[in-house]
Amino acid sequence: MADRGCFRKVKNMTRFSLIILVSLLTHALTKAQEPFTLKGTIDTTENSIYYFYYKVGDSAVTDTVRLKKGGAFEISGSIEEPTLVYVSIEDKYNPRVVGDFVIYQAWIEPGEEHVFRGFRKWQKGVHNCEISNSKNDVLAREWLALYNKANEDKENHDQLRFISDHLDSYFVLTVLYGKLRRNEDLSLVRDLLSRMPAHLQSTFRYKQCQDMLVVKENLSIGSTFPNFEQADTSSNMQRLSDIRKNKFILVDFWASWCGPCRAESPYLVKAYSQYHEKGFDIIGVSLDKDRDEWIQAIHDDKQVWHHVSDLKGFDNEVAKSLYIRSIPSNFLLDPTGKIIARDIRGEELMRLLGEILN
C-alpha cells in the first residue's frame, strides 16, 4: 500500500493528524537536495520508451526516456535522501496491473553518479539489474536473500540481526517503515527507531515513521476510530458518526481495481445479509479515481451498504490521514466507535460477528 496526506473534506479528524501535517510540511521546506546522475544501458531494442519513477520527499518524479544506440540512457535530478527508482514500460502484458509495468528497481543516492545496467529476461524480477555506487542497493539485495530464507525456514532471527547490525543505514529505516505500514512489531520498531543515529533522525522518512507510530497507536484495538465525512455515490456528504449510531460497523477501504478487495466481496455480502438486521453495517471507503468504475463495481458485487469516496485514489484524504497504504484494509467498530478488530478477512468476519451478535 505509497505515501500520501492532507484533509479538505475530512471533518473532525483528531489533533494528531494536524501535528503530522505540520511536521511533514516543515521538513519539506528545510531539507536540502543534492544532485544525482543515473546512466547506463538496458538490454533491449533501441528507441524503446522507458519510465523512471522516484520520489523526493512525498512528491513523485517521472522521467520519460527513449533509449539511444546500444540501449543507452541518462537521467539526472536532485533528491533529499536515498530513494528507490522504478524503471517501467507501458503495460501490455498483464491486464490486472494498474498503470505501467515495473521491470527494474534500484536504489539511488544523493550526490552520486550511478552506472546502471538492466539485463534481458526482466521477467526474472525487478532485481535483474545492477547499479554502481549504491550502498543501499547492496543492503537491499542482502535483505532480499534473508527475506527469502526466512520465508523458507519460518524464522526471522537473521533478519533481526541484520536490522540491529545496520541501524546506521537508510535502507534499514525503510525496512522499519515497511513494518509500520504492515502493523508489525510496533513496540520493537519504536525501540529501534530511538537507537538510530542523528543523521537518520533528521530525514523525511524517519519523521514519517514517527508520525505513523502516533497514528498506529491511535488506531490500536480499544481506541476510538476518528470520525470522518465524504461524499456518497449521489454526491451527498455522509458522516461516519451518523451511520454508526447504535451499530457495529465495518469501515472497509477498497477499490474497484483491487483484485483481493473484490475477492472479499462475497464474504461481506454474506455478513451484511446475515447480520444487518441484528445491528451490523458497513461503510466502504473507495480508493478509486474513476466514478463509473467505482459505481459499476458496487452494482456488480451487490454491495448494498454505504459507500463514500473523494475519487482521489491513494490520495483519498481519509486513507491518507490514517496511513492506509495497501488495500483491502478494514476496521470493525463497536457502537461507541471503539476499534474491536482490524484487517479481518473471509470467514473470520462471520465468526466474529456470530460471537458478538448471536
Tab-separated table of C-alpha atoms in Angstrom:
chain	number	residue	atom	x	y	z
A	1	MET	CA	0.000	0.000	0.000
A	2	ALA	CA	2.503	4.516	-1.403
A	3	ASP	CA	2.809	7.532	0.980
A	4	ARG	CA	0.413	10.459	0.736
A	5	GLY	CA	-1.702	13.082	3.059
A	6	CYS	CA	-3.871	16.326	3.839
A	7	PHE	CA	-7.516	16.939	4.626
A	8	ARG	CA	-10.099	19.142	2.960
A	9	LYS	CA	-13.491	17.457	3.329
A	10	VAL	CA	-12.463	15.219	6.209
A	11	LYS	CA	-14.207	16.532	9.294
A	12	ASN	CA	-13.402	16.151	12.973
A	13	MET	CA	-10.148	14.254	12.481
A	14	THR	CA	-8.192	14.056	15.708
A	15	ARG	CA	-5.455	16.529	16.588
A	16	PHE	CA	-2.611	14.108	15.869
A	17	SER	CA	-3.427	14.387	12.147
A	18	LEU	CA	-2.731	18.135	12.188
A	19	ILE	CA	0.530	17.618	14.058
A	20	ILE	CA	1.643	15.175	11.356
A	21	LEU	CA	0.774	17.598	8.567
A	22	VAL	CA	2.756	20.446	10.161
A	23	SER	CA	5.712	18.142	10.812
A	24	LEU	CA	5.963	16.899	7.228
A	25	LEU	CA	5.449	20.337	5.662
A	26	THR	CA	8.115	21.881	7.899
A	27	HIS	CA	10.573	19.169	6.987
A	28	ALA	CA	9.837	19.514	3.270
A	29	LEU	CA	10.730	23.213	3.430
A	30	THR	CA	14.030	22.768	5.265
A	31	LYS	CA	15.694	19.644	3.816
A	32	ALA	CA	18.406	20.348	1.224
A	33	GLN	CA	18.579	18.420	-2.047
A	34	GLU	CA	21.688	17.065	-3.782
A	35	PRO	CA	22.144	16.156	-7.444
A	36	PHE	CA	22.437	12.596	-8.761
A	37	THR	CA	23.128	11.069	-12.167
A	38	LEU	CA	21.907	7.709	-13.413
A	39	LYS	CA	23.246	6.471	-16.731
A	40	GLY	CA	23.841	3.143	-18.368
A	41	THR	CA	22.237	0.632	-20.687
A	42	ILE	CA	19.170	-1.558	-20.876
A	43	ASP	CA	19.499	-4.710	-22.966
A	44	THR	CA	16.579	-4.230	-25.319
A	45	THR	CA	15.782	-2.636	-28.653
A	46	GLU	CA	16.901	0.901	-29.451
A	47	ASN	CA	14.316	3.705	-29.315
A	48	SER	CA	12.250	1.851	-26.717
A	49	ILE	CA	10.414	4.077	-24.237
A	50	TYR	CA	11.111	3.627	-20.520
A	51	TYR	CA	9.767	5.494	-17.481
A	52	PHE	CA	11.979	6.251	-14.481
A	53	TYR	CA	9.924	6.963	-11.347
A	54	TYR	CA	11.287	8.076	-7.957
A	55	LYS	CA	10.232	10.214	-5.015
A	56	VAL	CA	11.612	13.412	-3.499
A	57	GLY	CA	10.146	13.520	-0.022
A	58	ASP	CA	6.452	12.941	-0.590
A	59	SER	CA	6.463	14.134	-4.216
A	60	ALA	CA	6.766	11.851	-7.243
A	61	VAL	CA	9.069	12.481	-10.224
A	62	THR	CA	8.809	10.622	-13.552
A	63	ASP	CA	11.368	10.886	-16.370
A	64	THR	CA	10.456	9.504	-19.793
A	65	VAL	CA	13.475	8.125	-21.665
A	66	ARG	CA	13.886	6.887	-25.238
A	67	LEU	CA	16.847	4.510	-25.374
A	68	LYS	CA	19.737	5.560	-27.609
A	69	LYS	CA	22.069	3.386	-29.638
A	70	GLY	CA	23.051	0.282	-27.723
A	71	GLY	CA	20.229	0.793	-25.234
A	72	ALA	CA	21.988	3.755	-23.605
A	73	PHE	CA	20.237	6.351	-21.451
A	74	GLU	CA	20.996	9.063	-18.885
A	75	ILE	CA	18.833	10.936	-16.390
A	76	SER	CA	19.723	13.376	-13.625
A	77	GLY	CA	17.927	15.156	-10.833
A	78	SER	CA	18.102	16.193	-7.199
A	79	ILE	CA	16.989	14.197	-4.166
A	80	GLU	CA	16.998	14.817	-0.426
A	81	GLU	CA	17.880	11.297	0.679
A	82	PRO	CA	18.335	7.803	-0.804
A	83	THR	CA	15.320	6.591	-2.745
A	84	LEU	CA	14.190	3.740	-4.947
A	85	VAL	CA	13.993	4.338	-8.680
A	86	TYR	CA	11.476	2.193	-10.547
A	87	VAL	CA	12.046	1.527	-14.242
A	88	SER	CA	8.865	0.658	-16.111
A	89	ILE	CA	7.360	0.222	-19.545
A	90	GLU	CA	3.827	0.601	-20.842
A	91	ASP	CA	1.869	-2.404	-19.622
A	92	LYS	CA	0.865	-4.713	-22.472
A	93	TYR	CA	1.417	-7.916	-20.543
A	94	ASN	CA	-0.892	-8.128	-17.541
A	95	PRO	CA	-4.450	-6.731	-17.724
A	96	ARG	CA	-4.698	-6.897	-13.914
A	97	VAL	CA	-1.832	-4.419	-13.452
A	98	VAL	CA	-2.895	-0.787	-12.982
A	99	GLY	CA	-0.518	1.677	-14.628
A	100	ASP	CA	2.889	0.866	-16.092
A	101	PHE	CA	4.707	-2.449	-15.750
A	102	VAL	CA	7.758	-2.187	-13.445
A	103	ILE	CA	10.672	-4.265	-14.689
A	104	TYR	CA	13.607	-2.980	-12.590
A	105	GLN	CA	14.141	-1.221	-9.301
A	106	ALA	CA	17.339	0.043	-7.679
A	107	TRP	CA	18.491	2.490	-5.005
A	108	ILE	CA	19.909	5.875	-5.969
A	109	GLU	CA	21.663	8.198	-3.525
A	110	PRO	CA	22.213	11.982	-3.220
A	111	GLY	CA	25.470	13.278	-4.660
A	112	GLU	CA	26.274	10.065	-6.557
A	113	GLU	CA	26.934	9.203	-10.191
A	114	HIS	CA	25.380	5.785	-10.759
A	115	VAL	CA	26.039	3.406	-13.633
A	116	PHE	CA	23.075	1.098	-14.293
A	117	ARG	CA	22.631	-1.998	-16.405
A	118	GLY	CA	19.283	-3.681	-16.953
A	119	PHE	CA	19.567	-7.234	-18.213
A	120	ARG	CA	17.398	-9.174	-20.629
A	121	LYS	CA	14.797	-11.606	-19.309
A	122	TRP	CA	13.438	-8.989	-16.910
A	123	GLN	CA	10.650	-11.480	-16.167
A	124	LYS	CA	13.122	-12.896	-13.631
A	125	GLY	CA	12.192	-9.989	-11.353
A	126	VAL	CA	12.900	-6.340	-10.627
A	127	HIS	CA	16.398	-7.084	-9.292
A	128	ASN	CA	17.671	-8.417	-12.618
A	129	CYS	CA	19.900	-5.362	-12.932
A	130	GLU	CA	22.996	-3.835	-11.359
A	131	ILE	CA	23.921	-0.347	-10.195
A	132	SER	CA	27.181	1.223	-9.018
A	133	ASN	CA	27.900	3.484	-6.017
A	134	SER	CA	24.791	2.481	-4.066
A	135	LYS	CA	25.364	1.220	-0.537
A	136	ASN	CA	21.632	0.912	-0.008
A	137	ASP	CA	21.186	-1.281	-3.069
A	138	VAL	CA	23.849	-3.672	-1.729
A	139	LEU	CA	21.980	-3.866	1.588
A	140	ALA	CA	18.661	-4.322	-0.219
A	141	ARG	CA	19.963	-7.408	-2.008
A	142	GLU	CA	21.349	-8.854	1.229
A	143	TRP	CA	17.972	-8.247	2.868
A	144	LEU	CA	16.127	-9.902	-0.022
A	145	ALA	CA	18.240	-13.053	0.415
A	146	LEU	CA	17.476	-13.106	4.147
A	147	TYR	CA	13.783	-12.478	3.468
A	148	ASN	CA	13.589	-15.410	1.069
A	149	LYS	CA	15.441	-17.621	3.544
A	150	ALA	CA	13.092	-16.593	6.365
A	151	ASN	CA	10.075	-17.497	4.224
A	152	GLU	CA	11.560	-20.952	3.714
A	153	ASP	CA	12.685	-21.542	7.300
A	154	LYS	CA	9.819	-19.717	9.045
A	155	GLU	CA	12.432	-17.924	11.172
A	156	ASN	CA	13.414	-14.272	11.242
A	157	HIS	CA	16.410	-14.280	13.608
A	158	ASP	CA	18.793	-13.431	10.761
A	159	GLN	CA	16.562	-10.539	9.722
A	160	LEU	CA	16.541	-9.085	13.236
A	161	ARG	CA	20.318	-9.429	13.438
A	162	PHE	CA	20.661	-7.681	10.074
A	163	ILE	CA	18.492	-4.800	11.272
A	164	SER	CA	20.480	-4.414	14.505
A	165	ASP	CA	23.794	-4.554	12.637
A	166	HIS	CA	22.751	-1.855	10.141
A	167	LEU	CA	20.817	0.634	12.255
A	168	ASP	CA	23.011	3.386	10.797
A	169	SER	CA	21.710	2.703	7.260
A	170	TYR	CA	18.893	4.410	5.426
A	171	PHE	CA	17.831	1.071	3.987
A	172	VAL	CA	17.019	-0.342	7.426
A	173	LEU	CA	14.997	2.794	8.112
A	174	THR	CA	12.843	1.861	5.106
A	175	VAL	CA	12.543	-1.700	6.428
A	176	LEU	CA	11.155	-0.303	9.695
A	177	TYR	CA	8.832	1.938	7.691
A	178	GLY	CA	7.532	-1.156	5.936
A	179	LYS	CA	6.902	-2.885	9.251
A	180	LEU	CA	4.881	0.106	10.410
A	181	ARG	CA	2.798	0.027	7.246
A	182	ARG	CA	2.022	-3.641	7.909
A	183	ASN	CA	1.368	-3.057	11.634
A	184	GLU	CA	4.217	-5.383	12.601
A	185	ASP	CA	6.073	-5.233	15.930
A	186	LEU	CA	5.208	-1.632	16.784
A	187	SER	CA	6.988	-1.668	20.153
A	188	LEU	CA	10.117	-3.183	18.577
A	189	VAL	CA	10.076	-0.630	15.755
A	190	ARG	CA	9.707	2.207	18.262
A	191	ASP	CA	12.769	0.956	20.161
A	192	LEU	CA	14.862	0.520	17.004
A	193	LEU	CA	13.947	3.975	15.712
A	194	SER	CA	15.073	5.521	19.001
A	195	ARG	CA	18.513	3.916	18.564
A	196	MET	CA	19.152	5.300	15.089
A	197	PRO	CA	21.875	7.959	14.661
A	198	ALA	CA	21.145	11.676	14.386
A	199	HIS	CA	21.786	11.879	10.616
A	200	LEU	CA	18.918	9.430	10.023
A	201	GLN	CA	16.624	11.029	12.604
A	202	SER	CA	16.717	14.243	10.569
A	203	THR	CA	15.383	12.554	7.397
A	204	PHE	CA	11.913	12.800	5.902
A	205	ARG	CA	11.457	9.028	6.177
A	206	TYR	CA	12.340	8.974	9.887
A	207	LYS	CA	9.880	11.762	10.668
A	208	GLN	CA	7.288	9.876	8.626
A	209	CYS	CA	7.916	6.776	10.763
A	210	GLN	CA	7.496	8.752	13.969
A	211	ASP	CA	4.278	10.297	12.709
A	212	MET	CA	2.983	6.921	11.599
A	213	LEU	CA	3.676	5.496	15.060
A	214	VAL	CA	1.391	8.152	16.520
A	215	VAL	CA	-1.349	7.200	14.057
A	216	LYS	CA	-0.919	3.446	14.593
A	217	GLU	CA	-1.079	3.816	18.360
A	218	ASN	CA	-4.263	5.843	17.997
A	219	LEU	CA	-5.714	3.060	15.816
A	220	SER	CA	-4.926	0.200	18.183
A	221	ILE	CA	-7.594	-2.149	19.486
A	222	GLY	CA	-9.704	-0.292	22.050
A	223	SER	CA	-9.003	3.149	20.582
A	224	THR	CA	-11.765	5.358	19.229
A	225	PHE	CA	-11.785	5.489	15.438
A	226	PRO	CA	-11.667	9.100	14.174
A	227	ASN	CA	-14.830	10.491	12.692
A	228	PHE	CA	-14.843	11.497	9.008
A	229	GLU	CA	-17.116	12.737	6.249
A	230	GLN	CA	-17.038	12.080	2.495
A	231	ALA	CA	-19.421	12.069	-0.455
A	232	ASP	CA	-21.520	9.036	-1.375
A	233	THR	CA	-22.405	7.841	-4.882
A	234	SER	CA	-25.064	10.557	-5.118
A	235	SER	CA	-22.571	13.266	-4.043
A	236	ASN	CA	-24.274	13.655	-0.658
A	237	MET	CA	-21.951	14.010	2.319
A	238	GLN	CA	-22.047	11.084	4.741
A	239	ARG	CA	-20.591	11.236	8.252
A	240	LEU	CA	-19.343	8.073	9.953
A	241	SER	CA	-20.835	9.063	13.320
A	242	ASP	CA	-24.309	9.318	11.747
A	243	ILE	CA	-24.076	5.906	10.102
A	244	ARG	CA	-22.546	4.257	13.159
A	245	LYS	CA	-25.330	5.068	15.659
A	246	ASN	CA	-26.157	2.018	17.806
A	247	LYS	CA	-24.451	-0.342	15.343
A	248	PHE	CA	-21.363	-2.433	14.917
A	249	ILE	CA	-19.810	-1.114	11.717
A	250	LEU	CA	-17.057	-2.250	9.400
A	251	VAL	CA	-15.039	0.593	7.822
A	252	ASP	CA	-13.749	-1.067	4.647
A	253	PHE	CA	-11.038	0.515	2.455
A	254	TRP	CA	-11.181	-0.953	-1.054
A	255	ALA	CA	-11.254	-0.137	-4.792
A	256	SER	CA	-12.879	-1.494	-7.922
A	257	TRP	CA	-9.467	-2.275	-9.467
A	258	CYS	CA	-8.202	-4.190	-6.392
A	259	GLY	CA	-8.447	-7.945	-7.032
A	260	PRO	CA	-8.086	-9.034	-3.369
A	261	CYS	CA	-10.735	-6.460	-2.394
A	262	ARG	CA	-13.210	-7.824	-4.922
A	263	ALA	CA	-12.464	-11.357	-3.731
A	264	GLU	CA	-13.648	-10.289	-0.254
A	265	SER	CA	-16.991	-9.015	-1.592
A	266	PRO	CA	-18.894	-12.340	-1.300
A	267	TYR	CA	-17.925	-12.569	2.383
A	268	LEU	CA	-19.041	-9.011	3.034
A	269	VAL	CA	-22.326	-9.612	1.200
A	270	LYS	CA	-22.901	-12.731	3.303
A	271	ALA	CA	-22.061	-10.925	6.571
A	272	TYR	CA	-24.295	-7.959	5.718
A	273	SER	CA	-27.196	-10.198	4.702
A	274	GLN	CA	-26.989	-12.301	7.853
A	275	TYR	CA	-26.275	-9.650	10.483
A	276	HIS	CA	-27.575	-6.291	9.219
A	277	GLU	CA	-30.927	-6.705	10.978
A	278	LYS	CA	-29.065	-7.587	14.172
A	279	GLY	CA	-27.132	-4.310	14.248
A	280	PHE	CA	-24.259	-4.646	11.759
A	281	ASP	CA	-23.453	-2.189	8.973
A	282	ILE	CA	-20.651	-1.446	6.507
A	283	ILE	CA	-19.240	1.742	5.051
A	284	GLY	CA	-16.955	1.269	2.075
A	285	VAL	CA	-14.293	3.929	1.528
A	286	SER	CA	-13.168	3.606	-2.082
A	287	LEU	CA	-9.681	4.429	-3.321
A	288	ASP	CA	-10.980	4.688	-6.881
A	289	LYS	CA	-10.401	7.592	-9.258
A	290	ASP	CA	-12.981	6.682	-11.878
A	291	ARG	CA	-16.534	7.305	-10.686
A	292	ASP	CA	-18.174	4.998	-13.233
A	293	GLU	CA	-15.864	2.074	-12.417
A	294	TRP	CA	-16.479	2.594	-8.688
A	295	ILE	CA	-20.272	2.555	-9.055
A	296	GLN	CA	-20.202	-0.350	-11.519
A	297	ALA	CA	-18.186	-2.465	-9.074
A	298	ILE	CA	-20.689	-1.704	-6.299
A	299	HIS	CA	-23.534	-2.954	-8.506
A	300	ASP	CA	-21.622	-5.949	-9.880
A	301	ASP	CA	-20.663	-7.147	-6.381
A	302	LYS	CA	-24.149	-6.429	-4.957
A	303	GLN	CA	-22.745	-4.190	-2.225
A	304	VAL	CA	-25.951	-2.622	-0.880
A	305	TRP	CA	-24.362	-0.849	2.093
A	306	HIS	CA	-22.970	2.714	2.478
A	307	HIS	CA	-20.246	3.873	0.088
A	308	VAL	CA	-18.121	7.050	0.050
A	309	SER	CA	-15.119	8.327	-1.882
A	310	ASP	CA	-13.393	11.544	-2.899
A	311	LEU	CA	-12.173	9.760	-6.081
A	312	LYS	CA	-8.520	10.602	-5.410
A	313	GLY	CA	-7.168	7.055	-5.436
A	314	PHE	CA	-4.485	6.528	-2.797
A	315	ASP	CA	-4.709	10.277	-2.143
A	316	ASN	CA	-8.109	9.676	-0.543
A	317	GLU	CA	-7.991	12.040	2.395
A	318	VAL	CA	-9.360	9.591	4.960
A	319	ALA	CA	-6.928	6.896	3.847
A	320	LYS	CA	-4.004	9.347	3.841
A	321	SER	CA	-4.699	10.604	7.337
A	322	LEU	CA	-4.740	7.019	8.644
A	323	TYR	CA	-1.689	5.889	6.643
A	324	ILE	CA	-3.706	3.338	4.689
A	325	ARG	CA	-1.129	2.381	2.062
A	326	SER	CA	-2.452	-1.000	0.948
A	327	ILE	CA	-5.892	-2.481	0.436
A	328	PRO	CA	-8.036	-4.272	1.386
A	329	SER	CA	-7.883	-2.815	4.876
A	330	ASN	CA	-10.691	-2.590	7.414
A	331	PHE	CA	-11.663	-1.735	10.986
A	332	LEU	CA	-14.551	-3.235	12.949
A	333	LEU	CA	-16.062	-0.712	15.387
A	334	ASP	CA	-18.466	-1.200	18.283
A	335	PRO	CA	-21.494	1.121	18.702
A	336	THR	CA	-19.373	3.616	20.681
A	337	GLY	CA	-16.835	3.874	17.840
A	338	LYS	CA	-14.090	1.862	19.536
A	339	ILE	CA	-11.960	-0.437	17.371
A	340	ILE	CA	-12.543	-4.086	18.283
A	341	ALA	CA	-10.764	-5.724	15.311
A	342	ARG	CA	-8.924	-4.787	12.136
A	343	ASP	CA	-7.985	-6.368	8.827
A	344	ILE	CA	-10.358	-9.293	9.272
A	345	ARG	CA	-10.918	-11.440	6.203
A	346	GLY	CA	-13.322	-14.027	4.856
A	347	GLU	CA	-14.974	-16.381	7.304
A	348	GLU	CA	-13.156	-14.741	10.218
A	349	LEU	CA	-15.559	-11.796	9.947
A	350	MET	CA	-18.559	-14.150	10.033
A	351	ARG	CA	-17.170	-15.949	13.070
A	352	LEU	CA	-16.525	-12.722	14.974
A	353	LEU	CA	-19.941	-11.242	14.170
A	354	GLY	CA	-21.538	-14.514	15.244
A	355	GLU	CA	-19.850	-14.259	18.646
A	356	ILE	CA	-20.920	-10.632	19.059
A	357	LEU	CA	-24.450	-10.574	17.656
A	358	ASN	CA	-25.891	-14.072	18.092
